[in-house]
Amino acid sequence: MDEMEEELKCPVCGSFYREPIILPCSHNICLACARNILVQTPDAESPQSSRASGSGVSDYDYLDLDKMSLYSEADSGYGSYGGFVSAPTTPCQKSPNGVRVFPPTVPQPQQQHLLPHPGSLTPIPRNSCITCPQCHRSLILDDRGLRGFPKNRVLEGVVDRYQQSKAAALKCQLCEKSPKEATVMCEQCDVFYCDPCRLRCHPPRGPLAKHRLVPPAQGRISRRASPRKISTCTEHELENLSMYCVQCKMPVCYQCLEEGKHGTHEVKALGAMWKLHKGQLSQALNGLSDRATEAKEFLVQLKNMVQHIQENGVEFEACLVAQCDALIDALNRRKAQLLSQVNKEHEHKLKVVRDQISHCTVKLRQTTGLMEYCLEVIKENDPSGFLQISDALIRRVHMTESQWGKGTLTPRMTSDFDLTLDSGPLLQTIHQLDFVQMKVPAAPMLQLEECCTQNNSATLSWKQPPLSTITVEGYILELDDGNGGPFREVYVGTETICTVDGLHFNSTYKSRVKAFNASGVGQYSKTLIMQTSESTLSLISFFLLFSLSFTVSFSCESSSIAKLSLACGLRSLKAIQYKFNLLAWFTFDPASAHPDIIFSNDNLTVTCNSYDDRVVLGNTAFSRGVHYWEMTVDRYDNHPDPAFGIARSDVLKDVMLGKDDKAWAMYVDNNRSWFMHNNSHTNRTDGGITKGATIGVLLDFTRGILIFLVNDEQQGPVAFEGLEGAYYPAISLNRNVQVTLHTGLPIPDFYTPGEADPTGSVC
């Protein structure tokens, strides 16, 4: 109830409304305050068309009246008409709400004889203008003055009941001795209860559980609700308001209708419109109540955030201290390791120098002894004895002298420590130590206009939300298995567009993408559902179902519409497939090919720069349906034996196709051909190839077989059977061969899918 108080106060005086009137802009104002803010306008500038009263002013009138607004937040405190030099000015004052209030006009001396008696109200001057203190729209009053505005009796009654509810506290009606203050009121029992009496006399169970308990103030208002009053017309005071003008949006009486003012307007019964508008207001209040509930929950959320911020601040400070302490501990450990390294170097230097001192001391002692011995020998006077040992002594002296040669008297170790601590990068890192936004990226947005499928490939494109500022290090693209299975990762990287090849034909795939950075992985984007192209067999089945009695319309890529009457013949179906591009188109794949392969003609023509066989695959894998493609031999020198067929994605690329267990191929020279798989050669067949020859490959997953053709004729029997899984078109060749790929071809006329003779040859 306290929140409603601001709705019950006048914007001019700031007090509760007293005799409120309704302005044409739907705002309310006290009658006395309305008199205070009136301003008189010049007679010459008051055309009848711009006069306004409580009878209603259209929105178009406000456009003109706004130009004459007397209120401005930046005015000098005087209300006057701009542009009218002769217009009288009236000093104004400020109301408690900041609205400018004009005191009653003091009449001129020559007008003293027009003053009313002391007990009567001051008359409203002619051509008076009033400005709404809330929306600042201005309007000129007519001859009725303020009496032309309707009184807001509903607001007046609400103010009266609200003031009565605030007058005294409500007491419990069931307390025996001293009544306590009531806490609730039961609308069904019409009794005020305190908490003890409510628990004792009105328990929330049984039949009483359905009663509605409201606060005492609200109960007093509903209890003192005034009975329905009969209102009278402001223009015809003796007539009751009984109708409602829909166009003017105001109650009217029968005399208003008879006089013709509202005679041509649509009118409805006052009671019916009263109930209708009450229902509309109640319905609008339901929506506003929901928003108010959401606002209360939001405020609770904000208050909880304050507590969480305080708790997280303390936790973050502790975490920061722990991280810095960990860095200091790591630095201390590294310091100990470096000191240990210095100590080891110190000990090593001392050991080397000490060893050299010991070695030199021993050698010097030996040299000194030899010198003393030689001196004593020289003193001897026996020539023959001297000559017997002189040669040996001379050699010893020279040998000892040579031992003191170069490097012997040079220190083996310097006294300087050749260690320099490289602390620059660490200091720079410490100076750059700062906080980062520990947030994961937002969910990427799929760019639907760039996402598409072609054959059994799907291209997806995405981007980060436009207002996201979080760093993204990469993206993860996931697809399911096309059959409602679990998602699997198909791409991880920094690109925002990806093409996934090797999908199943005629399958529905779900795709999604998410971003990641050092903080973690973000949310998934919205799931995109993509449909791959139809396979050959499913299209044939579709046409067969409708070929007997229907005319089917097809839309070509050029958007032209062609109506075709389908016959039951299979040859017509193949022609339709070819005409409307219902078969798969693909090229050779440079990304997976051996580096020696040379591409041209938009990756449709390949050759090789090596004399050894090298393998190249198509860029599309097949796993369902029936598919046929051809390759023409553009160059054929020195009778090489290229191989044609299918392979897995991990086939060996530097040997002939069919040498390992990942390929199924036919290799052919100028005279004959063989089928080869896992280095096993079978079914030698006469008939080779030359320049201009055409090799066809027919892959039928409905029967799991592979067939080869040379110059539109089947080459040998069915080459391979029991094929399942995904296979890529493949070829191996060397520098003596060049071939060109042709795709999107219809099935050869001789072949009927699903039919074969008992020997395995094709009908």
CSV table of C-alpha atoms in Angstrom, one decimal, residues 149-340:
chain,number,residue,atom,x,y,z
A,149,PHE,CA,-13.0,19.1,-17.1
A,150,PRO,CA,-14.6,16.0,-15.5
A,151,LYS,CA,-14.0,15.3,-11.8
A,152,ASN,CA,-12.0,12.1,-11.1
A,153,ARG,CA,-14.4,10.7,-8.4
A,154,VAL,CA,-12.7,7.3,-8.5
A,155,LEU,CA,-9.3,8.9,-7.6
A,156,GLU,CA,-11.0,11.0,-4.9
A,157,GLY,CA,-12.5,7.9,-3.4
A,158,VAL,CA,-9.2,6.0,-3.4
A,159,VAL,CA,-7.5,8.9,-1.7
A,160,ASP,CA,-10.2,9.0,1.0
A,161,ARG,CA,-10.0,5.3,1.7
A,162,TYR,CA,-6.2,5.4,1.7
A,163,GLN,CA,-6.1,8.2,4.2
A,164,GLN,CA,-8.7,6.4,6.4
A,165,SER,CA,-6.6,3.2,6.4
A,166,LYS,CA,-3.6,5.2,7.6
A,167,ALA,CA,-5.5,6.9,10.4
A,168,ALA,CA,-5.3,4.1,13.0
A,169,ALA,CA,-4.0,0.6,13.3
A,170,LEU,CA,-6.6,-2.2,12.8
A,171,LYS,CA,-7.3,-4.4,15.9
A,172,CYS,CA,-8.1,-8.1,16.0
A,173,GLN,CA,-11.8,-8.8,16.4
A,174,LEU,CA,-11.4,-12.1,18.3
A,175,CYS,CA,-9.1,-11.1,21.1
A,176,GLU,CA,-11.0,-11.3,24.5
A,177,LYS,CA,-9.3,-8.7,26.7
A,178,SER,CA,-6.9,-6.3,25.1
A,179,PRO,CA,-7.2,-6.6,21.3
A,180,LYS,CA,-3.9,-7.0,19.5
A,181,GLU,CA,-3.0,-5.4,16.2
A,182,ALA,CA,-4.5,-7.3,13.3
A,183,THR,CA,-2.1,-8.9,10.8
A,184,VAL,CA,-4.5,-10.3,8.2
A,185,MET,CA,-8.1,-10.1,7.1
A,186,CYS,CA,-10.2,-13.0,5.7
A,187,GLU,CA,-12.2,-11.7,2.7
A,188,GLN,CA,-14.7,-14.6,3.1
A,189,CYS,CA,-15.2,-14.3,6.8
A,190,ASP,CA,-14.9,-10.5,6.9
A,191,VAL,CA,-12.9,-10.7,10.1
A,192,PHE,CA,-9.6,-9.2,11.2
A,193,TYR,CA,-7.2,-11.6,12.9
A,194,CYS,CA,-4.0,-11.3,14.8
A,195,ASP,CA,-1.5,-14.1,14.4
A,196,PRO,CA,-2.5,-16.2,17.6
A,197,CYS,CA,-6.2,-15.9,16.8
A,198,ARG,CA,-5.6,-16.8,13.1
A,199,LEU,CA,-3.8,-19.9,14.1
A,200,ARG,CA,-6.5,-20.8,16.7
A,201,CYS,CA,-9.7,-19.8,14.9
A,202,HIS,CA,-8.7,-19.8,11.2
A,203,PRO,CA,-6.3,-22.7,10.6
A,204,PRO,CA,-5.0,-23.1,7.0
A,205,ARG,CA,-6.6,-26.5,6.4
A,206,GLY,CA,-9.9,-28.0,5.6
A,207,PRO,CA,-12.6,-25.7,4.1
A,208,LEU,CA,-10.8,-22.6,5.5
A,209,ALA,CA,-7.7,-23.4,3.4
A,210,LYS,CA,-9.5,-21.9,0.3
A,211,HIS,CA,-10.2,-18.6,2.0
A,212,ARG,CA,-8.2,-15.6,0.8
A,213,LEU,CA,-6.2,-13.7,3.5
A,214,VAL,CA,-5.1,-10.1,2.7
A,215,PRO,CA,-3.3,-7.4,4.6
A,216,PRO,CA,-5.4,-5.4,7.0
A,217,ALA,CA,-5.1,-2.2,5.1
A,218,GLN,CA,-6.3,-3.8,1.9
A,219,GLY,CA,-9.1,-5.4,3.8
A,220,ARG,CA,-10.2,-2.1,5.2
A,221,ILE,CA,-10.2,-0.5,1.7
A,222,SER,CA,-12.3,-3.4,0.3
A,223,ARG,CA,-14.6,-3.3,3.3
A,224,ARG,CA,-15.1,0.5,3.1
A,225,ALA,CA,-15.5,0.5,-0.7
A,226,SER,CA,-18.1,3.1,-1.5
A,227,PRO,CA,-21.3,2.0,-3.2
A,228,ARG,CA,-21.6,2.6,-6.9
A,229,LYS,CA,-22.4,6.3,-7.5
A,230,ILE,CA,-24.5,7.7,-10.3
A,231,SER,CA,-22.5,10.4,-12.2
A,232,THR,CA,-24.0,13.4,-13.9
A,233,CYS,CA,-23.0,15.0,-17.1
A,234,THR,CA,-20.6,18.0,-16.9
A,235,GLU,CA,-22.5,19.8,-19.7
A,236,HIS,CA,-26.0,18.8,-18.6
A,237,GLU,CA,-25.8,18.7,-14.8
A,238,LEU,CA,-29.4,17.4,-14.4
A,239,GLU,CA,-28.7,14.4,-16.7
A,240,ASN,CA,-27.1,11.2,-15.6
A,241,LEU,CA,-24.3,9.6,-17.6
A,242,SER,CA,-25.7,6.5,-19.2
A,243,MET,CA,-23.9,5.9,-22.5
A,244,TYR,CA,-20.3,5.8,-23.6
A,245,CYS,CA,-19.0,7.5,-26.8
A,246,VAL,CA,-16.5,5.2,-28.4
A,247,GLN,CA,-15.0,7.8,-30.7
A,248,CYS,CA,-14.6,10.5,-28.0
A,249,LYS,CA,-13.8,7.9,-25.3
A,250,MET,CA,-16.0,9.6,-22.7
A,251,PRO,CA,-19.3,9.0,-20.9
A,252,VAL,CA,-22.3,11.0,-22.3
A,253,CYS,CA,-25.9,11.5,-21.4
A,254,TYR,CA,-29.0,11.2,-23.6
A,255,GLN,CA,-29.2,15.0,-24.1
A,256,CYS,CA,-25.7,14.9,-25.5
A,257,LEU,CA,-27.0,12.5,-28.1
A,258,GLU,CA,-30.1,14.5,-28.8
A,259,GLU,CA,-28.2,17.7,-29.3
A,260,GLY,CA,-26.2,16.1,-32.1
A,261,LYS,CA,-22.7,16.5,-30.7
A,262,HIS,CA,-22.4,12.8,-30.4
A,263,GLY,CA,-25.3,11.8,-32.5
A,264,THR,CA,-23.3,10.4,-35.4
A,265,HIS,CA,-20.7,8.7,-33.1
A,266,GLU,CA,-20.8,5.1,-32.0
A,267,VAL,CA,-22.1,4.8,-28.5
A,268,LYS,CA,-22.5,1.8,-26.2
A,269,ALA,CA,-24.1,1.2,-22.8
A,270,LEU,CA,-22.1,2.6,-19.9
A,271,GLY,CA,-22.4,-0.5,-17.8
A,272,ALA,CA,-21.2,-2.8,-20.6
A,273,MET,CA,-18.2,-0.6,-21.3
A,274,TRP,CA,-17.5,-0.3,-17.6
A,275,LYS,CA,-17.2,-4.1,-17.3
A,276,LEU,CA,-15.2,-4.3,-20.5
A,277,HIS,CA,-12.7,-1.8,-19.4
A,278,LYS,CA,-12.4,-3.3,-16.0
A,279,GLY,CA,-11.6,-6.6,-17.7
A,280,GLN,CA,-9.1,-5.0,-19.9
A,281,LEU,CA,-7.4,-3.3,-16.9
A,282,SER,CA,-7.4,-6.5,-15.0
A,283,GLN,CA,-5.8,-8.3,-17.9
A,284,ALA,CA,-3.2,-5.6,-18.3
A,285,LEU,CA,-2.5,-5.7,-14.5
A,286,ASN,CA,-1.8,-9.5,-14.8
A,287,GLY,CA,1.0,-8.7,-17.3
A,288,LEU,CA,2.3,-5.9,-15.1
A,289,SER,CA,2.1,-8.1,-12.0
A,290,ASP,CA,4.3,-10.6,-13.8
A,291,ARG,CA,6.8,-7.9,-14.6
A,292,ALA,CA,6.7,-6.7,-11.0
A,293,THR,CA,7.3,-10.3,-9.8
A,294,GLU,CA,10.2,-10.6,-12.1
A,295,ALA,CA,11.6,-7.2,-10.8
A,296,LYS,CA,11.3,-8.5,-7.2
A,297,GLU,CA,13.2,-11.6,-8.2
A,298,PHE,CA,15.7,-9.5,-10.0
A,299,LEU,CA,16.3,-7.4,-6.9
A,300,VAL,CA,16.7,-10.5,-4.8
A,301,GLN,CA,19.3,-11.6,-7.4
A,302,LEU,CA,21.1,-8.3,-7.3
A,303,LYS,CA,21.2,-8.5,-3.5
A,304,ASN,CA,22.5,-12.0,-3.6
A,305,MET,CA,25.1,-10.7,-6.1
A,306,VAL,CA,26.3,-8.2,-3.5
A,307,GLN,CA,26.9,-11.0,-1.1
A,308,HIS,CA,28.6,-13.1,-3.7
A,309,ILE,CA,30.8,-10.3,-4.8
A,310,GLN,CA,32.0,-9.8,-1.3
A,311,GLU,CA,32.6,-13.5,-0.8
A,312,ASN,CA,34.3,-13.8,-4.2
A,313,GLY,CA,36.4,-10.7,-3.5
A,314,VAL,CA,37.8,-12.3,-0.3
A,315,GLU,CA,38.3,-15.6,-2.1
A,316,PHE,CA,40.0,-14.0,-5.0
A,317,GLU,CA,42.3,-12.0,-2.7
A,318,ALA,CA,43.3,-15.3,-1.0
A,319,CYS,CA,43.8,-16.9,-4.4
A,320,LEU,CA,45.9,-14.0,-5.6
A,321,VAL,CA,48.1,-14.2,-2.5
A,322,ALA,CA,48.4,-18.0,-2.9
A,323,GLN,CA,49.4,-17.6,-6.5
A,324,CYS,CA,52.0,-14.9,-5.7
A,325,ASP,CA,53.4,-17.1,-2.8
A,326,ALA,CA,53.6,-20.0,-5.3
A,327,LEU,CA,55.6,-17.8,-7.7
A,328,ILE,CA,57.9,-16.8,-4.8
A,329,ASP,CA,58.3,-20.4,-3.7
A,330,ALA,CA,59.1,-21.4,-7.3
A,331,LEU,CA,61.6,-18.6,-7.5
A,332,ASN,CA,63.2,-19.7,-4.2
A,333,ARG,CA,63.4,-23.3,-5.5
A,334,ARG,CA,65.0,-22.1,-8.7
A,335,LYS,CA,67.4,-19.9,-6.6
A,336,ALA,CA,68.4,-23.0,-4.6
A,337,GLN,CA,69.0,-24.9,-7.9
A,338,LEU,CA,71.1,-22.1,-9.3
A,339,LEU,CA,73.1,-21.8,-6.1
A,340,SER,CA,73.8,-25.5,-6.2
